[in-house]
Coordinates of C-alpha atoms and ligand atoms in Angstrom, one line a residue:
M1 CA 28.5 -24.4 -25.1
S2 CA 32.2 -25.0 -24.4
A3 CA 33.6 -27.9 -22.2
A4 CA 35.1 -25.2 -19.9
L5 CA 31.8 -23.6 -19.1
V6 CA 30.2 -27.1 -18.4
S7 CA 32.7 -27.7 -15.9
F8 CA 32.6 -24.1 -14.6
A9 CA 28.7 -24.8 -14.1
A10 CA 29.2 -27.8 -12.3
F11 CA 31.0 -25.9 -9.5
V12 CA 27.9 -24.3 -8.3
R13 CA 27.7 -25.2 -4.7
A14 CA 25.5 -23.9 -2.3
A15 CA 26.7 -22.9 1.2
E16 CA 24.2 -24.0 4.3
D17 CA 21.7 -21.2 3.9
D18 CA 21.7 -21.2 0.2
I19 CA 19.9 -23.4 -2.6
G20 CA 21.9 -23.3 -5.8
G21 CA 22.3 -25.0 -9.1
V22 CA 22.0 -24.9 -12.7
V23 CA 19.0 -24.6 -15.0
T24 CA 19.1 -26.5 -18.3
S25 CA 16.3 -27.0 -20.9
A26 CA 16.2 -28.8 -24.1
D27 CA 18.0 -25.6 -25.8
G28 CA 20.8 -26.2 -23.2
P29 CA 21.6 -23.9 -20.3
E30 CA 18.9 -21.3 -19.5
E31 CA 20.3 -17.7 -18.7
G32 CA 18.3 -14.8 -17.7
V33 CA 15.5 -16.8 -16.1
W34 CA 13.9 -16.7 -12.7
V35 CA 14.4 -19.2 -10.1
I36 CA 11.9 -19.1 -7.3
A37 CA 11.8 -20.6 -3.8
E38 CA 8.8 -20.3 -1.8
T39 CA 7.7 -21.8 1.2
T40 CA 4.4 -21.8 3.8
G41 CA 6.5 -23.3 6.4
L42 CA 7.5 -19.9 7.8
P43 CA 4.9 -17.7 10.0
T44 CA 4.3 -16.0 6.6
K45 CA 4.5 -17.1 3.2
F46 CA 8.1 -16.4 2.0
V47 CA 9.3 -16.3 -1.6
K48 CA 12.7 -15.4 -2.8
S49 CA 13.7 -15.2 -6.6
V50 CA 16.8 -14.7 -8.6
V51 CA 17.7 -14.8 -12.1
T52 CA 20.2 -17.1 -13.7
G53 CA 23.5 -15.9 -14.8
D54 CA 26.1 -17.6 -17.3
G55 CA 25.6 -21.2 -17.9
G56 CA 22.2 -21.0 -16.3
R57 CA 23.9 -21.1 -12.8
Y58 CA 21.9 -19.6 -9.9
L59 CA 22.3 -19.1 -6.2
I60 CA 19.3 -18.4 -3.9
P61 CA 21.2 -16.8 -0.8
D62 CA 20.6 -16.6 2.9
L63 CA 17.4 -18.4 3.4
P64 CA 15.8 -19.1 6.6
E65 CA 15.7 -22.7 7.5
A66 CA 12.3 -24.5 5.7
A67 CA 11.2 -26.8 3.3
Y68 CA 11.0 -24.9 -0.3
D69 CA 9.5 -25.5 -3.5
V70 CA 11.9 -24.5 -6.2
W71 CA 10.8 -23.7 -9.8
V72 CA 11.6 -21.8 -13.0
R73 CA 9.8 -19.4 -15.0
G74 CA 11.0 -17.4 -17.9
Y75 CA 10.5 -16.0 -21.4
G76 CA 9.9 -18.7 -23.6
L77 CA 9.4 -21.4 -20.8
V78 CA 6.4 -22.8 -19.1
D79 CA 6.5 -23.0 -15.6
S80 CA 8.6 -26.0 -14.4
A81 CA 7.2 -28.4 -11.7
P82 CA 8.2 -27.5 -8.4
V83 CA 11.3 -29.3 -6.8
Q84 CA 11.6 -29.8 -3.0
A85 CA 14.8 -28.4 -1.4
A86 CA 16.4 -27.1 1.6
P87 CA 19.0 -24.7 2.3
G88 CA 22.2 -26.3 1.8
D89 CA 21.0 -28.3 -1.1
T90 CA 22.6 -28.1 -4.7
V91 CA 19.6 -28.5 -7.2
D92 CA 20.0 -28.6 -11.0
L93 CA 16.6 -27.6 -12.5
A94 CA 15.0 -28.9 -15.6
A95 CA 13.2 -25.9 -17.5
T96 CA 10.4 -26.9 -20.3
V97 CA 10.4 -24.7 -23.5
A98 CA 6.9 -23.7 -24.4
A99 CA 5.5 -25.3 -27.3
T100 CA 3.8 -22.2 -28.8
P101 CA 4.5 -18.4 -28.3
R102 CA 0.8 -18.3 -26.9
E103 CA 1.8 -20.7 -24.2
A104 CA 5.1 -18.8 -23.5
A105 CA 3.1 -15.5 -23.1
A106 CA 0.7 -16.8 -20.3
V107 CA 3.3 -16.3 -17.7
Y108 CA 4.9 -13.1 -19.2
P109 CA 4.7 -10.6 -16.2
A110 CA 2.4 -7.6 -16.0
N111 CA 5.0 -5.2 -16.7
Y112 CA 5.6 -6.9 -20.1
W113 CA 1.8 -6.2 -21.2
Y114 CA 2.0 -2.7 -19.6
S115 CA 5.0 -1.7 -21.9
L116 CA 2.6 -2.3 -24.9
I117 CA 0.3 0.4 -23.9
R118 CA 0.5 3.3 -26.7
P119 CA -0.4 6.6 -24.9
P120 CA -1.1 9.6 -27.6
A121 CA 2.0 10.4 -29.2
Q122 CA 4.0 13.6 -28.0
D123 CA 2.7 15.7 -31.3
E124 CA -1.0 15.1 -30.1
F125 CA -0.3 17.5 -27.2
P126 CA -1.4 20.0 -25.8
G127 CA -4.9 18.5 -25.3
T128 CA -7.8 20.4 -27.0
G129 CA -10.6 18.6 -25.2
P130 CA -13.8 16.7 -26.2
D131 CA -14.7 19.1 -29.1
G132 CA -10.8 18.8 -30.1
N133 CA -8.6 16.1 -30.2
G134 CA -10.3 14.5 -27.3
I135 CA -7.3 15.0 -24.8
D136 CA -8.2 17.0 -21.9
A137 CA -7.1 20.6 -22.1
N138 CA -5.2 20.5 -19.1
L139 CA -2.8 18.1 -20.3
Q140 CA 0.3 20.3 -22.0
H141 CA 2.5 17.3 -22.6
Q142 CA 2.7 13.5 -23.0
D143 CA 4.5 13.4 -19.6
Q144 CA 1.2 14.7 -17.8
W145 CA -0.7 11.8 -19.6
L146 CA 1.7 9.4 -18.4
D147 CA 1.4 10.8 -14.9
V148 CA -2.2 10.4 -14.8
Q149 CA -1.7 6.6 -15.8
K150 CA 0.9 6.5 -12.7
Q151 CA -0.7 8.7 -10.2
G152 CA -4.2 8.1 -11.2
C153 CA -4.6 4.3 -12.0
M154 CA -1.5 2.8 -10.6
L155 CA -1.8 4.7 -7.3
C156 CA -4.5 2.0 -6.7
H157 CA -3.7 -1.2 -8.9
Q158 CA -1.3 -2.2 -11.6
L159 CA -2.6 -2.2 -15.3
G160 CA -0.7 -5.1 -17.1
N161 CA -2.2 -7.9 -15.0
R162 CA -4.8 -10.4 -16.5
I163 CA -7.9 -9.1 -15.1
V164 CA -7.2 -5.5 -16.3
R165 CA -5.7 -6.4 -19.9
E166 CA -8.4 -9.4 -20.6
I167 CA -12.2 -8.9 -20.8
D168 CA -13.7 -12.1 -19.6
N169 CA -17.2 -11.1 -20.4
I170 CA -16.7 -9.2 -24.1
E171 CA -19.6 -10.9 -25.4
Q172 CA -21.8 -8.9 -23.3
F173 CA -20.8 -5.7 -25.2
D174 CA -21.1 -4.1 -28.7
S175 CA -17.5 -3.3 -28.7
S176 CA -14.1 -3.5 -26.8
L177 CA -14.7 0.5 -26.3
A178 CA -18.1 0.0 -24.5
A179 CA -16.7 -2.6 -22.3
W180 CA -13.9 -0.3 -21.1
D181 CA -16.4 2.4 -20.5
H182 CA -18.2 0.0 -18.4
R183 CA -15.4 -1.5 -16.4
V184 CA -13.8 1.5 -15.2
R185 CA -17.3 2.6 -13.6
M186 CA -18.1 -0.5 -12.0
G187 CA -17.6 -2.1 -8.4
Q188 CA -16.6 -0.3 -5.3
R189 CA -14.2 2.0 -6.6
G190 CA -16.0 2.8 -9.8
G191 CA -16.7 6.4 -9.0
Q192 CA -12.7 7.2 -8.6
M193 CA -11.8 5.2 -11.7
T194 CA -14.2 7.3 -13.8
N195 CA -12.9 10.4 -12.4
V196 CA -9.3 9.5 -13.2
M197 CA -10.6 8.5 -16.7
N198 CA -12.3 11.8 -17.2
R199 CA -9.1 13.5 -16.3
F200 CA -7.3 12.0 -19.5
G201 CA -10.1 13.1 -21.9
R202 CA -12.6 10.2 -21.5
A203 CA -12.8 9.1 -25.2
R204 CA -9.2 9.3 -26.0
A205 CA -8.4 7.0 -23.0
L206 CA -11.0 4.5 -23.8
R207 CA -9.4 4.2 -27.1
M208 CA -5.8 3.7 -25.5
F209 CA -7.1 1.2 -23.0
A210 CA -9.4 -0.8 -25.8
D211 CA -6.6 -0.6 -28.4
Ligands
HEC301 C1 -9.4 4.4 -6.1 C2 -8.6 3.3 -6.6 C3 -8.4 2.8 -8.0 C4 -8.5 3.7 -9.0 C5 -7.6 5.3 -9.0 C6 -8.5 2.9 -10.0 N1 -8.9 1.7 -9.9 FE1 -9.5 0.2 -11.2 N2 -9.9 -0.9 -9.6 C7 -10.0 -0.4 -8.4 C8 -10.7 -1.8 -7.5 C9 -11.0 -1.7 -6.2 C10 -11.3 -2.6 -8.5 C11 -11.9 -3.7 -8.3 C12 -13.3 -3.6 -8.3 C13 -14.4 -4.5 -8.0 O1 -14.4 -5.7 -8.4 O2 -15.0 -4.1 -7.2 C14 -10.6 -2.1 -9.9 C15 -10.9 -2.9 -11.0 C16 -10.3 -2.5 -12.3 C17 -10.8 -3.3 -13.4 C18 -11.1 -4.6 -13.7 C19 -12.8 -4.6 -14.0 C20 -12.9 -6.1 -14.1 O3 -13.1 -6.4 -15.2 O4 -12.9 -7.0 -13.0 C21 -10.1 -2.5 -14.5 C22 -10.1 -2.8 -16.0 C23 -9.6 -1.2 -13.8 N3 -9.9 -1.2 -12.6 C24 -8.9 0.0 -14.9 C25 -8.6 1.0 -14.1 C26 -8.1 2.1 -15.0 C27 -7.7 2.1 -16.4 C28 -7.7 3.2 -13.9 C29 -7.2 4.6 -14.1 C30 -8.0 5.3 -15.2 C31 -8.3 2.6 -12.7 N4 -8.7 1.2 -12.8 C32 -8.2 3.3 -11.5 C33 -9.4 0.4 -7.8 C34 -9.1 1.8 -8.5

């Protein structure tokens, strides 16, 4: 990092209703990581997050008066210990680089995991049903499959979060396919989940989720 950038970074100065500063780790300034300010000192829990820019600089603007915990989360980092701050404070934050990729991945957001899902390829459409390619015959294009993911499953809840992507009781099943077949039938909304699974073509959808 150039000397010019160091002195530029040092000029982050929070106005009276902002918290700002610079985020640095052992790797140097941390650009493109989240800085989160949160408080339970207001009538409802209040959280505001921003992303660091050049030189690891951040500014969380327009904060109502309260005592905040400010901390850092980012790809490749472990969550930093919260630092106490109030609007008007300039707070430079220390981020910790994760020791292993596994440790880093533990805080990746749900959308990261969701982006890894592999729907059937475009050339697998149109569906030819349970005796054909397993995709429901109503689904003529991949877009319609994606629509069922979004307006079927994700009408109710996200899909990339930990409870959905990990199976805590996998040892109770013969296979991950069997586990998935069970978990989309269970609970108070099991009937509706299973209906959505059938709209994909159940067997093919189980393969996608289990994968
Ligand atoms: C009508 C709303 C609704 C729809 C639609 C829905 N879900 Fe759910 N889902 C829920 C609810 C509510 C729970 C929590 C169930 C419980 O614990 O009683 C849940 C829980 C789950 C779980 C966690 C089970 C566990 O191990 O705790 C998985 C996995 C899941 N849903 C996947 C899906 C998939 C895949 C789809 C689309 C095919 C889907 N859901 C569609 C409401 C829905």
